[in-house]
CSV table of C-alpha atoms and ligand atoms in Angstrom, one decimal:
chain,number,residue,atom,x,y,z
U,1,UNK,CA,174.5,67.4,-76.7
U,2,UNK,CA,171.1,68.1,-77.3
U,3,UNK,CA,168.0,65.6,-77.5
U,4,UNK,CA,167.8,66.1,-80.9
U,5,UNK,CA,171.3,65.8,-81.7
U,6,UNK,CA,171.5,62.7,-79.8
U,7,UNK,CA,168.0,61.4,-82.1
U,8,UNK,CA,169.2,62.4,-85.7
U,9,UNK,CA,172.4,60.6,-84.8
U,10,UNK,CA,169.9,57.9,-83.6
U,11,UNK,CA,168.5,57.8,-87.2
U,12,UNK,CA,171.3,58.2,-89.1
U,13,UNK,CA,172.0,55.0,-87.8
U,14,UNK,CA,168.7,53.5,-88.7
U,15,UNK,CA,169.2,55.1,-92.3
U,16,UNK,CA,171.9,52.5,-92.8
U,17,UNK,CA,169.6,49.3,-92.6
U,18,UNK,CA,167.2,51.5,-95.6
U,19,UNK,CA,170.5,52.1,-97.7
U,20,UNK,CA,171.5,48.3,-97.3
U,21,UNK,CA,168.0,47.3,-98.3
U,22,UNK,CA,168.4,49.9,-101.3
U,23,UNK,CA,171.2,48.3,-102.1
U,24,UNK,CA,169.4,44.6,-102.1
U,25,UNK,CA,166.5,46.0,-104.2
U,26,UNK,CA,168.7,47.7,-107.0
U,27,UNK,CA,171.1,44.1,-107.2
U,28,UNK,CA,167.5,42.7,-107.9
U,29,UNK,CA,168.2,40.5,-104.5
U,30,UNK,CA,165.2,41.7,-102.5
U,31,UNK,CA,163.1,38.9,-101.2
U,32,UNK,CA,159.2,39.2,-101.5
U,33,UNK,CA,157.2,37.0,-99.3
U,34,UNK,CA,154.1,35.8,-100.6
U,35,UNK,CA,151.3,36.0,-97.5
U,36,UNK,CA,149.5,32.5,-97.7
U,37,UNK,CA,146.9,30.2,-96.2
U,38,UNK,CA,146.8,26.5,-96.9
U,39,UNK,CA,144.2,24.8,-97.7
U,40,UNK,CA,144.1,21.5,-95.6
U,41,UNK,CA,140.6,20.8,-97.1
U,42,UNK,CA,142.3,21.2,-100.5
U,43,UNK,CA,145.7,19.6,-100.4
U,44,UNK,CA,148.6,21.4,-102.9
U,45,UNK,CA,146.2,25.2,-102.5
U,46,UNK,CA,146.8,27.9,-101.0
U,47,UNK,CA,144.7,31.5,-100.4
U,48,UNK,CA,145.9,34.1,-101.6
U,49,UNK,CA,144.1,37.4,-101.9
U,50,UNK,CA,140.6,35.2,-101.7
U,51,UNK,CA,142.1,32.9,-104.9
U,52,UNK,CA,142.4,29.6,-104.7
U,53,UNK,CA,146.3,29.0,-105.9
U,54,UNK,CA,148.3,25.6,-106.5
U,55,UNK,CA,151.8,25.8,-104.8
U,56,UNK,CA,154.1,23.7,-106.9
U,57,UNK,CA,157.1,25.0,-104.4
U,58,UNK,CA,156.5,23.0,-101.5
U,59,UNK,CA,159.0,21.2,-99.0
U,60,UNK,CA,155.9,19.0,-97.6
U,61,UNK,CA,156.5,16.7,-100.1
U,62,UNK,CA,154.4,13.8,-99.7
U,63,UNK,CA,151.3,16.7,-98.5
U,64,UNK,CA,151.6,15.2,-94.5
U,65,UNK,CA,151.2,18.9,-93.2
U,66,UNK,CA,147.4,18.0,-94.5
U,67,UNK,CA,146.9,14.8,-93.9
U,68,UNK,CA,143.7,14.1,-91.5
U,69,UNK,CA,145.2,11.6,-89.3
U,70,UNK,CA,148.3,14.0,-88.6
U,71,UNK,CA,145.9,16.7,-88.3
U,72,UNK,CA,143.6,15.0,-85.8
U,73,UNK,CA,146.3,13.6,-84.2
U,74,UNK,CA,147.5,17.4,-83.7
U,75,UNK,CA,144.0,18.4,-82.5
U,76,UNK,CA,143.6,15.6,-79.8
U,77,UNK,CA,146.7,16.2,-78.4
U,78,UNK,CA,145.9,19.9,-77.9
U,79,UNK,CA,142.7,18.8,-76.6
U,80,UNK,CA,144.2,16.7,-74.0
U,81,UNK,CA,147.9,19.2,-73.3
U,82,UNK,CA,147.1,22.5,-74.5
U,83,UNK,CA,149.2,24.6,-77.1
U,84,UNK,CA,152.5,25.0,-74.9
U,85,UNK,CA,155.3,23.2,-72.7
U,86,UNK,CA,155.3,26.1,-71.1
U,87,UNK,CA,159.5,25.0,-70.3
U,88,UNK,CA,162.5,24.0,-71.6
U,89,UNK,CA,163.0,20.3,-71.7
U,90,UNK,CA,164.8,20.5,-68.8
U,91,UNK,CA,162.2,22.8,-66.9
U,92,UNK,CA,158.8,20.7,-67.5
U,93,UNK,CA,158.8,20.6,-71.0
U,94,UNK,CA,160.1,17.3,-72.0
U,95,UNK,CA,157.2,15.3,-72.6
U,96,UNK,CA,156.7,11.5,-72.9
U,97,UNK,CA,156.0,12.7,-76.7
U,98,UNK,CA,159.4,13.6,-76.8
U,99,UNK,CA,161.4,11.0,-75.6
U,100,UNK,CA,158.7,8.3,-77.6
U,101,UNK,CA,159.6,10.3,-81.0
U,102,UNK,CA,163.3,10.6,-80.6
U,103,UNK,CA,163.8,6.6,-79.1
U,104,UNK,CA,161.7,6.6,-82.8
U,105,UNK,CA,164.4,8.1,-84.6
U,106,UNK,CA,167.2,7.0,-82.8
U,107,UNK,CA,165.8,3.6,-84.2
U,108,UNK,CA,164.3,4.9,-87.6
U,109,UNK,CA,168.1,5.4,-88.3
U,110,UNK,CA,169.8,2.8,-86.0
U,111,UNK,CA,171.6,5.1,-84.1
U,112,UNK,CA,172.0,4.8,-80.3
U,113,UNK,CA,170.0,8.5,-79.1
U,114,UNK,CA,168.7,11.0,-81.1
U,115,UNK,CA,167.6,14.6,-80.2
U,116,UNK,CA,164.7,17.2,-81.3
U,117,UNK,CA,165.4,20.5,-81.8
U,118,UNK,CA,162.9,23.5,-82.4
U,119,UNK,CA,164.0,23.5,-85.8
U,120,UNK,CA,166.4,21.8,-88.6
U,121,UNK,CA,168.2,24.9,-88.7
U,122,UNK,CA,168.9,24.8,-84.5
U,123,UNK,CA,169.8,21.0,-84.7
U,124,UNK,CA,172.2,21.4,-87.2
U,125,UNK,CA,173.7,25.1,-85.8
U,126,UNK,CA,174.0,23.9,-82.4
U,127,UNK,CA,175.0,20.0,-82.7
U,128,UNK,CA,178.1,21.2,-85.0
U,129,UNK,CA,178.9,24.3,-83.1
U,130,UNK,CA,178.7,22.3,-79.6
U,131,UNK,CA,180.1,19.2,-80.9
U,132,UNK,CA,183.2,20.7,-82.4
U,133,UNK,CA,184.5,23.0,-80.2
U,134,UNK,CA,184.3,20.4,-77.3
U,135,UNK,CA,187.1,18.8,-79.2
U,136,UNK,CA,190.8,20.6,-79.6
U,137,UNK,CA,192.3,20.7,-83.1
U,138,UNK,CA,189.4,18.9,-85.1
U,139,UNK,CA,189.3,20.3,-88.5
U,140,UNK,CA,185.8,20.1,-90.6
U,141,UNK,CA,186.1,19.7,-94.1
U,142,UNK,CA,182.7,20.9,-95.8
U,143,UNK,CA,181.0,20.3,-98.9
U,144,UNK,CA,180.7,23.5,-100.7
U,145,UNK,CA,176.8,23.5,-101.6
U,146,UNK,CA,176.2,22.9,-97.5
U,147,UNK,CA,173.0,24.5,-96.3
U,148,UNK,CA,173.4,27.8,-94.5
U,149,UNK,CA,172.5,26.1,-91.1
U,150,UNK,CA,175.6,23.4,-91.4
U,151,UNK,CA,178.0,26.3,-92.3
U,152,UNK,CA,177.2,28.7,-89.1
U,153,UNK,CA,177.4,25.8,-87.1
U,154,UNK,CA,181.4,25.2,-88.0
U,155,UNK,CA,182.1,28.9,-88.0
U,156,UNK,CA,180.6,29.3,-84.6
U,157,UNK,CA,182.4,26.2,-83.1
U,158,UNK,CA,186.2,28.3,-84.7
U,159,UNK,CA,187.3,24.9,-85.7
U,160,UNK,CA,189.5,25.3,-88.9
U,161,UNK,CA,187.7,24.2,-91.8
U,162,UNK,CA,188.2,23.1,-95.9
U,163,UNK,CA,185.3,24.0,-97.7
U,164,UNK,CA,186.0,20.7,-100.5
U,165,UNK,CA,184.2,20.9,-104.3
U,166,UNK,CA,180.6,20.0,-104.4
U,167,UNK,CA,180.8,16.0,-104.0
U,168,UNK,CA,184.3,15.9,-105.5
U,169,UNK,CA,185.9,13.0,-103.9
U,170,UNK,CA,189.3,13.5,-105.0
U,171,UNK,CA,189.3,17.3,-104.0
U,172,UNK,CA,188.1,16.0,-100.1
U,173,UNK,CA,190.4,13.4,-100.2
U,174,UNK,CA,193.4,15.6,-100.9
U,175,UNK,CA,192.5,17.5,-98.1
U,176,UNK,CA,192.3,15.2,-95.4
U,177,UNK,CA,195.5,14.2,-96.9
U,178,UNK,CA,196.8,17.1,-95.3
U,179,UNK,CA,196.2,16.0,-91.7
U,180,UNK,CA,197.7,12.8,-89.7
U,181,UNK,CA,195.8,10.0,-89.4
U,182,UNK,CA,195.1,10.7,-85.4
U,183,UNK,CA,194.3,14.3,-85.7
U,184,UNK,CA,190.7,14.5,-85.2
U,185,UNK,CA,188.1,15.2,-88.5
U,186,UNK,CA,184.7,15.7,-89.4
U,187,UNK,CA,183.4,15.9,-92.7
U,188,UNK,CA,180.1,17.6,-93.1
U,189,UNK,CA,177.6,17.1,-96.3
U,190,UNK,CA,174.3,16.7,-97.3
U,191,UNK,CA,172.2,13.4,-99.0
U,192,UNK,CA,170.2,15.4,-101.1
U,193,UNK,CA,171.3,19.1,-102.3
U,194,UNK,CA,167.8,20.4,-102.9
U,195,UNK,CA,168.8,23.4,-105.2
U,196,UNK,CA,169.9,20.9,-107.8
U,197,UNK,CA,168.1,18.0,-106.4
U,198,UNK,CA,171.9,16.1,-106.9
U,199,UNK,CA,172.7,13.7,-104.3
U,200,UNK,CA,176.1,12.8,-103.1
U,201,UNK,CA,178.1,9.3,-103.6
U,202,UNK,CA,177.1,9.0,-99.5
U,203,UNK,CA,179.5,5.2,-99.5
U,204,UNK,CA,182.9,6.9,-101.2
U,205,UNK,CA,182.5,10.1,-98.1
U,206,UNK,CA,182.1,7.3,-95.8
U,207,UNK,CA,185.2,4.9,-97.3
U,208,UNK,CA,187.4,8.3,-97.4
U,209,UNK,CA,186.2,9.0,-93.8
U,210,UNK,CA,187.4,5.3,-92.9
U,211,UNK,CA,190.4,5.8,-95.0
U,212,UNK,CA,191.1,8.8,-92.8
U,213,UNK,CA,190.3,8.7,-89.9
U,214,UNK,CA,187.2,10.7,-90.0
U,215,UNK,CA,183.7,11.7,-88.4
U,216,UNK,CA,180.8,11.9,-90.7
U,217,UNK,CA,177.7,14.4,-90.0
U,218,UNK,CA,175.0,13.8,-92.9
U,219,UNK,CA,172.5,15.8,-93.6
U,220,UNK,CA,169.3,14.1,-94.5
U,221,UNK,CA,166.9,17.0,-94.7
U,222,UNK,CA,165.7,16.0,-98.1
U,223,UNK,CA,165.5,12.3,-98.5
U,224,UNK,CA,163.9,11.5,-94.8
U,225,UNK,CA,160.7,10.8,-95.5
U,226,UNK,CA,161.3,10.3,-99.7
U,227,UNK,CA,164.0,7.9,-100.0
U,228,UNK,CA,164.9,4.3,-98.7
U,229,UNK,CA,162.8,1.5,-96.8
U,230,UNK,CA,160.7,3.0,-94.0
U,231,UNK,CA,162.1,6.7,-95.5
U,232,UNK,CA,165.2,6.4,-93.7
U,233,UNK,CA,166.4,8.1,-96.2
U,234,UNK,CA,169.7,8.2,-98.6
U,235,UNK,CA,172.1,6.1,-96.6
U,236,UNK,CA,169.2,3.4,-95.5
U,237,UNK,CA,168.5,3.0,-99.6
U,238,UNK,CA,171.9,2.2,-100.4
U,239,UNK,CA,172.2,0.1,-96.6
U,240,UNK,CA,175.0,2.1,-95.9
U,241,UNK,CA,174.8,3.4,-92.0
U,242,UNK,CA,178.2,4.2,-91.5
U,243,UNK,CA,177.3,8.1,-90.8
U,244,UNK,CA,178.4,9.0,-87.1
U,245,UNK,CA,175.2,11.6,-87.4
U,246,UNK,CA,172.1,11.7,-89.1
U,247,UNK,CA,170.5,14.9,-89.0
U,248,UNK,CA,166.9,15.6,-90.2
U,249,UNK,CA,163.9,17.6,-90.1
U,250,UNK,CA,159.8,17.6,-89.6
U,251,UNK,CA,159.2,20.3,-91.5
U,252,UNK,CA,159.8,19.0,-94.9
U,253,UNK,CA,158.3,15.7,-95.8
U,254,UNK,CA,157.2,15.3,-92.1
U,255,UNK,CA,155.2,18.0,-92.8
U,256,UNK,CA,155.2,19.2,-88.6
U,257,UNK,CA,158.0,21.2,-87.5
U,258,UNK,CA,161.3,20.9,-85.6
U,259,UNK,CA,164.4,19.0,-86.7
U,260,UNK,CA,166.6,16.2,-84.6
U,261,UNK,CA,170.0,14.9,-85.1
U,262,UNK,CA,170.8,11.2,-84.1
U,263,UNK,CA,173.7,9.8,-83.3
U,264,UNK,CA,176.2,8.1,-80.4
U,265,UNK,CA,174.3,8.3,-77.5
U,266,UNK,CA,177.7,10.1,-75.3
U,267,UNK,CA,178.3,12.4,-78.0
U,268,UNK,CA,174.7,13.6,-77.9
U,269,UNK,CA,174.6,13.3,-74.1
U,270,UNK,CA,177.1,16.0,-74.5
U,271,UNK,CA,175.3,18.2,-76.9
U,272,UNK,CA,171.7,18.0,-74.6
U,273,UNK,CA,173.5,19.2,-72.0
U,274,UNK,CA,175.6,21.8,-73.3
U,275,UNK,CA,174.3,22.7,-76.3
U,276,UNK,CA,173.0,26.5,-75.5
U,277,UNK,CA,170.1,26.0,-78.5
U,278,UNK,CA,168.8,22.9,-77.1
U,279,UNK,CA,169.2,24.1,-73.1
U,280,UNK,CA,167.7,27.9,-73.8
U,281,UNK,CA,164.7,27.9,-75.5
U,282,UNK,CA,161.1,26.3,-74.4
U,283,UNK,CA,160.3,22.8,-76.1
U,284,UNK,CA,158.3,22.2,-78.9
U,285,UNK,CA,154.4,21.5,-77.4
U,286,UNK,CA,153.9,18.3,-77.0
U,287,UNK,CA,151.0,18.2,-79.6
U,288,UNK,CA,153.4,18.6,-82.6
U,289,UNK,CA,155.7,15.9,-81.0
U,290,UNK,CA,152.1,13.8,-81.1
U,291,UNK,CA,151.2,14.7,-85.0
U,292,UNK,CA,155.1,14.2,-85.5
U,293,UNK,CA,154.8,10.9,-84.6
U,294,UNK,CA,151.8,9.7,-86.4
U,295,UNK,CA,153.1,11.3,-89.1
U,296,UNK,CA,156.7,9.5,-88.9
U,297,UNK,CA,154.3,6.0,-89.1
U,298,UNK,CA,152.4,7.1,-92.0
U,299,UNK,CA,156.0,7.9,-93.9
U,300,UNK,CA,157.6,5.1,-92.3
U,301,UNK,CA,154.7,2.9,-94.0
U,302,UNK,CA,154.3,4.9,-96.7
U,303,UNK,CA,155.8,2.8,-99.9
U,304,UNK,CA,152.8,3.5,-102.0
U,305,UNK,CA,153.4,7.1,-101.5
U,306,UNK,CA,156.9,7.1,-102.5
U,307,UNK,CA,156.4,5.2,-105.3
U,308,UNK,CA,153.4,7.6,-106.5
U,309,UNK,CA,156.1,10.8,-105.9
U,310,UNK,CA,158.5,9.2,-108.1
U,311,UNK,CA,156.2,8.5,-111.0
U,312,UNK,CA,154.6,11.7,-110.6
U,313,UNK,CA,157.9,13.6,-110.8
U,314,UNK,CA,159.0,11.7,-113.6
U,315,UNK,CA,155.5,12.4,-115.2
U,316,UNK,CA,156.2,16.4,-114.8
U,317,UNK,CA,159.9,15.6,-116.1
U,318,UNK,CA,158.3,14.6,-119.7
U,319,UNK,CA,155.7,17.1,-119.8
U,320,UNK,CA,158.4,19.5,-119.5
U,321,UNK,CA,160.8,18.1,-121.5
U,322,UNK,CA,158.2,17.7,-124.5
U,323,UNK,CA,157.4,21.9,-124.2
U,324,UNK,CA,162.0,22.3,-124.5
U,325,UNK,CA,161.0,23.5,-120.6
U,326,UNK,CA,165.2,23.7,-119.6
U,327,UNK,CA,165.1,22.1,-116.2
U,328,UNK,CA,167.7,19.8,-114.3
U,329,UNK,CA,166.8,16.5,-114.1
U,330,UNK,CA,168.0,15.2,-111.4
U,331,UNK,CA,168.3,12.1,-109.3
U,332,UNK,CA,165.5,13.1,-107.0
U,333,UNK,CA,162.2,14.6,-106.6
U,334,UNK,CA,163.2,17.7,-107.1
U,335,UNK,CA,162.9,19.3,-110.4
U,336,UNK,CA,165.1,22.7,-110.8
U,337,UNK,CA,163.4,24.5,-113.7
U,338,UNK,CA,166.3,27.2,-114.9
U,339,UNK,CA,164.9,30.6,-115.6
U,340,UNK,CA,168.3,32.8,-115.6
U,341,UNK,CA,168.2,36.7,-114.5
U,342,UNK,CA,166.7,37.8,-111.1
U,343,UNK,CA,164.2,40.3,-112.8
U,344,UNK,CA,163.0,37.8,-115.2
U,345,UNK,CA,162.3,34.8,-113.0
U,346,UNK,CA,160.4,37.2,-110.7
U,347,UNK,CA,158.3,38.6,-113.9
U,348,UNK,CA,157.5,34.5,-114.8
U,349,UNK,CA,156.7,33.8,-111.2
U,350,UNK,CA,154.2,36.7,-111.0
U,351,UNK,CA,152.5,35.7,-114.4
U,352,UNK,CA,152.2,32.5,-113.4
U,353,UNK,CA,150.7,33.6,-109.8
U,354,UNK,CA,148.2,36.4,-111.6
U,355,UNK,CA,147.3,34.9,-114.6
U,356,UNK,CA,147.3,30.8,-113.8
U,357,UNK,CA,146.8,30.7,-110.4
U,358,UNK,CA,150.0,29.3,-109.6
U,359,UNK,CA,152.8,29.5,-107.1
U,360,UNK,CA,156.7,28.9,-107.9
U,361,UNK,CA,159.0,31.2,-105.7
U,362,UNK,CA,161.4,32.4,-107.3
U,363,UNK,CA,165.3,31.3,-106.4
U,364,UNK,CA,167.8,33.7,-106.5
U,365,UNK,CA,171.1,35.0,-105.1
U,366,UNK,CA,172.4,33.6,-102.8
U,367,UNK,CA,170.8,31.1,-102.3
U,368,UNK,CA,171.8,30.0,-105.7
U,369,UNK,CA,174.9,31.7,-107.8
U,370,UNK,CA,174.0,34.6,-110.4
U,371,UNK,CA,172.6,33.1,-113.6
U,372,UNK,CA,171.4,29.9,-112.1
U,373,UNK,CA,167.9,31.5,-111.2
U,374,UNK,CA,165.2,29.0,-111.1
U,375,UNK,CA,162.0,27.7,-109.9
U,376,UNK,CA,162.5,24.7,-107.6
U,377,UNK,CA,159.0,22.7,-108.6
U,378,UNK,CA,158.6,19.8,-106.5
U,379,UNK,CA,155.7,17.5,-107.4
U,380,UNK,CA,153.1,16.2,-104.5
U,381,UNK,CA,152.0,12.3,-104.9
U,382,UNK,CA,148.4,13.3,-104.9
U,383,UNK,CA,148.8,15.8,-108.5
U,384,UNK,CA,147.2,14.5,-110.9
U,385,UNK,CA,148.3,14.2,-114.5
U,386,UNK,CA,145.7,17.2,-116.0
U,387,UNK,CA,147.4,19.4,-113.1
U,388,UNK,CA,150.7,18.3,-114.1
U,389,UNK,CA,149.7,18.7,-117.8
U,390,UNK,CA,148.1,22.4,-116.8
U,391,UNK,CA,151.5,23.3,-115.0
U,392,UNK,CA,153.8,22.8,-118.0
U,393,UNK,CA,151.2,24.8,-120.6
U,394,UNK,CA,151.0,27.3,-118.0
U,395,UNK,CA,154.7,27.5,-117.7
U,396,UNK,CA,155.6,27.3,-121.5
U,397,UNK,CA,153.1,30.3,-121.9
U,398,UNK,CA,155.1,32.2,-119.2
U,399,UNK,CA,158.4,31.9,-120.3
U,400,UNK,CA,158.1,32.6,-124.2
U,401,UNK,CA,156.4,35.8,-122.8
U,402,UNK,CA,159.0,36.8,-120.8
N,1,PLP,C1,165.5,23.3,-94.7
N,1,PLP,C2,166.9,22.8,-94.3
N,1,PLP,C3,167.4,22.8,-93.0
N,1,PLP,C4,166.6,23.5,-91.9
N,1,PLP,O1,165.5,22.9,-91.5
N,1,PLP,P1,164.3,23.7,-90.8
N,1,PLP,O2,163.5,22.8,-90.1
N,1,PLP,O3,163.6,24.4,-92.0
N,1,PLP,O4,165.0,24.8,-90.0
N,1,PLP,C5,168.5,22.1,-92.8
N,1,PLP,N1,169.3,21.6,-93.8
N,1,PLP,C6,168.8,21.6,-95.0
N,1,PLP,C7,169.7,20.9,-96.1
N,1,PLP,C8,167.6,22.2,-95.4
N,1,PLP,O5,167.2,22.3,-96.6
């Protein structure tokens, strides 16, 4: 065949990815990313396009990502180690950083060992796929609202799986039913399910996991940090530690990066050494290990902040609720405002970014089911009530004009 035979076959197989992204843009499912700078001068702003913009969307909810010790603490350790590990963790890049912060977490959650992975997403993928295809005819039962991260995880490990109603206990229940009492389980769910901000009844998982035999794996994303004594999150508020792993992340209310799962200290022997997410891929530098960890004290101490989220998401609760703003109000800082139809919360978002200097990202497919479009406004401790006040006028204005 000739050379350009061989390229226009070339590009008709390129042509596919354009028809497929054709396809997202006309199902109103194509995903704009906002290019940003934050402010750290100016905690809650953003750049954008040399504007000054609030972001009302974040996941560093308690603002650490610009808090100055965290930030110094960031700087000097640069200063001192440079910007990489230049390794793996077992090649020269497991600093003494490292092993401080997760002996931190193993005991922030009073779990024997705990690991750090370069992300929540990686410590949740590759404990689960690891863990459970090390061990023959387990079957994972699932909460169906699970992040993307936990569900790859169980298909990559094969295991066969039950995908149980969001926190319905007698829909789990009937399917561990199904199995003998020594066939080995794992039930996998979530503290905090941030679309909706709901959290699950963590105590009645763990008495059907007793009940039946089962492993727990919860995922803690979003009350680490937010809920409980020290921000131990869900299961340390209710003192109920019964999970066989915690899994979390920095990049939320840490406000670094990475993520870590802790747990029995064989079991995540086993995953550190076999696990090919943690194994392949260079370490997180040890400067983010060092803000990590002064952030982690600042959370762990931080009871005043805590309190000041809570009354300031309540505080944006009423201001909504007195504009008939339809929201979900939920158990937790999160406050899902509903704005149904893909086009039309993208027209509100826009308004609000153009004409109020405000940033909401929009929610959409898949990440949440058609019709259930929303905002997911989350509410920094440091707002103060005229921005909280500003926010609802400016959303009210949006959405009648929309
Ligand atoms: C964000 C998130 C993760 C992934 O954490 P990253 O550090 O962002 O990769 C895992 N689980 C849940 C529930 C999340 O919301």
């Amino acid at each position: 065949m000739s050379v350009s035979i061989l390229e226009n076959q070339r590009n008709a197989v390129l042509d596919t990815f354009g028809q497929k992204i054709d396809e997202l843009k006309a199902g109103e499912l194509y995903r704009e990313f906002l290019p940003v700078g934050h402010l750290a001068a100016d905690r809650g702003h953003t750049g954008y396009r040399g504007r000054k913009v609030q972001v009302w969307c974040s996941n560093d909810y308690l603002g650490m990502s610009q808090h100055p010790e965290v930030i110094q603490a960031q700087i000097d350790s640069t200063g001192r180690h440079g910007t990489g590990t230049g390794g793996s963790r077992n090649i020269a890049g497991t600093s003494t950083a490292h092993v401080e912060l997760e002996d931190r977490l193993a005991a922030w959650h009073g779990k024997e060992r705990a690991l750090v992975f370069s992300s929540g997403y990686v410590a949740n993928f590759e404990t689960l796929s690891t863990l459970i295809s090390a061990i023959d005819g387990l079957v994972v039962f699932s909460d169906s609202l699970n992040h993307r991260s936990l569900i790859e995880g169980i298909v990559r490990s094969g295991a066969k799986k039950h995908v149980f109603a969001h926190n319905d206990m007698a829909d789990l229940e009937s399917k561990l039913a199904l199995y003998e009492a020594d066939r080995p389980k794992l039930i996998v769910f979530e503290s905090v399910y941030s679309m909706d901000g709901d959290t699950s009844p963590v105590s009645a998982v763990f008495d059907l996991a007793e009940k039946y035999n089962a492993l727990t794996f919860l995922d803690e994303t979003h009350s680490i940090g937010v809920r409980g004594p020290l921000g131990a999150g869900l299961s340390a508020e209710i003192d109920d530690h019964r999970a066989t792993f915690v899994q979390g992340v920095f990049g939320k209310a840490i406000g670094t990066v990475g993520g870590y799962v802790a747990g029995p200290d064989t079991a995540l022997d086993y995953v550190r050494s076999f696990a090919p997410g943690f194994i392949f891929t260079t370490a997180l530098p040890q400067a983010a290990m060092d803000a990590t960890l002064r952030s982690l004290r600042l959370v762990q101490e931080g009871d005043a902040l805590r309190a000041e989220l809570a009354a300031k998401t309540e505080l944006m609760k009423a201001e909504l609720r007195s504009r008939g703003i339809d929201f979900i109000d939920a158990d937790s800082h999160l406050v899902p405002v509903m704005v149904p139809g893909g086009e039309r919360v993208r027209r509100v978002s826009r308004q609000l970014l153009e004409e109020h200097d405000i940033y909401v990202q929009p929610i959409n497919f898949p990440s949440v089911a058609r019709g259930g479009e929303r905002f997911r406004v989350t509410v920094a401790p440091f707002r103060t009530p005229e921005q909280i006040a500003n926010f609802a006028d400016a959303m009210q204005k949006c959405l009648q004009e929309n």
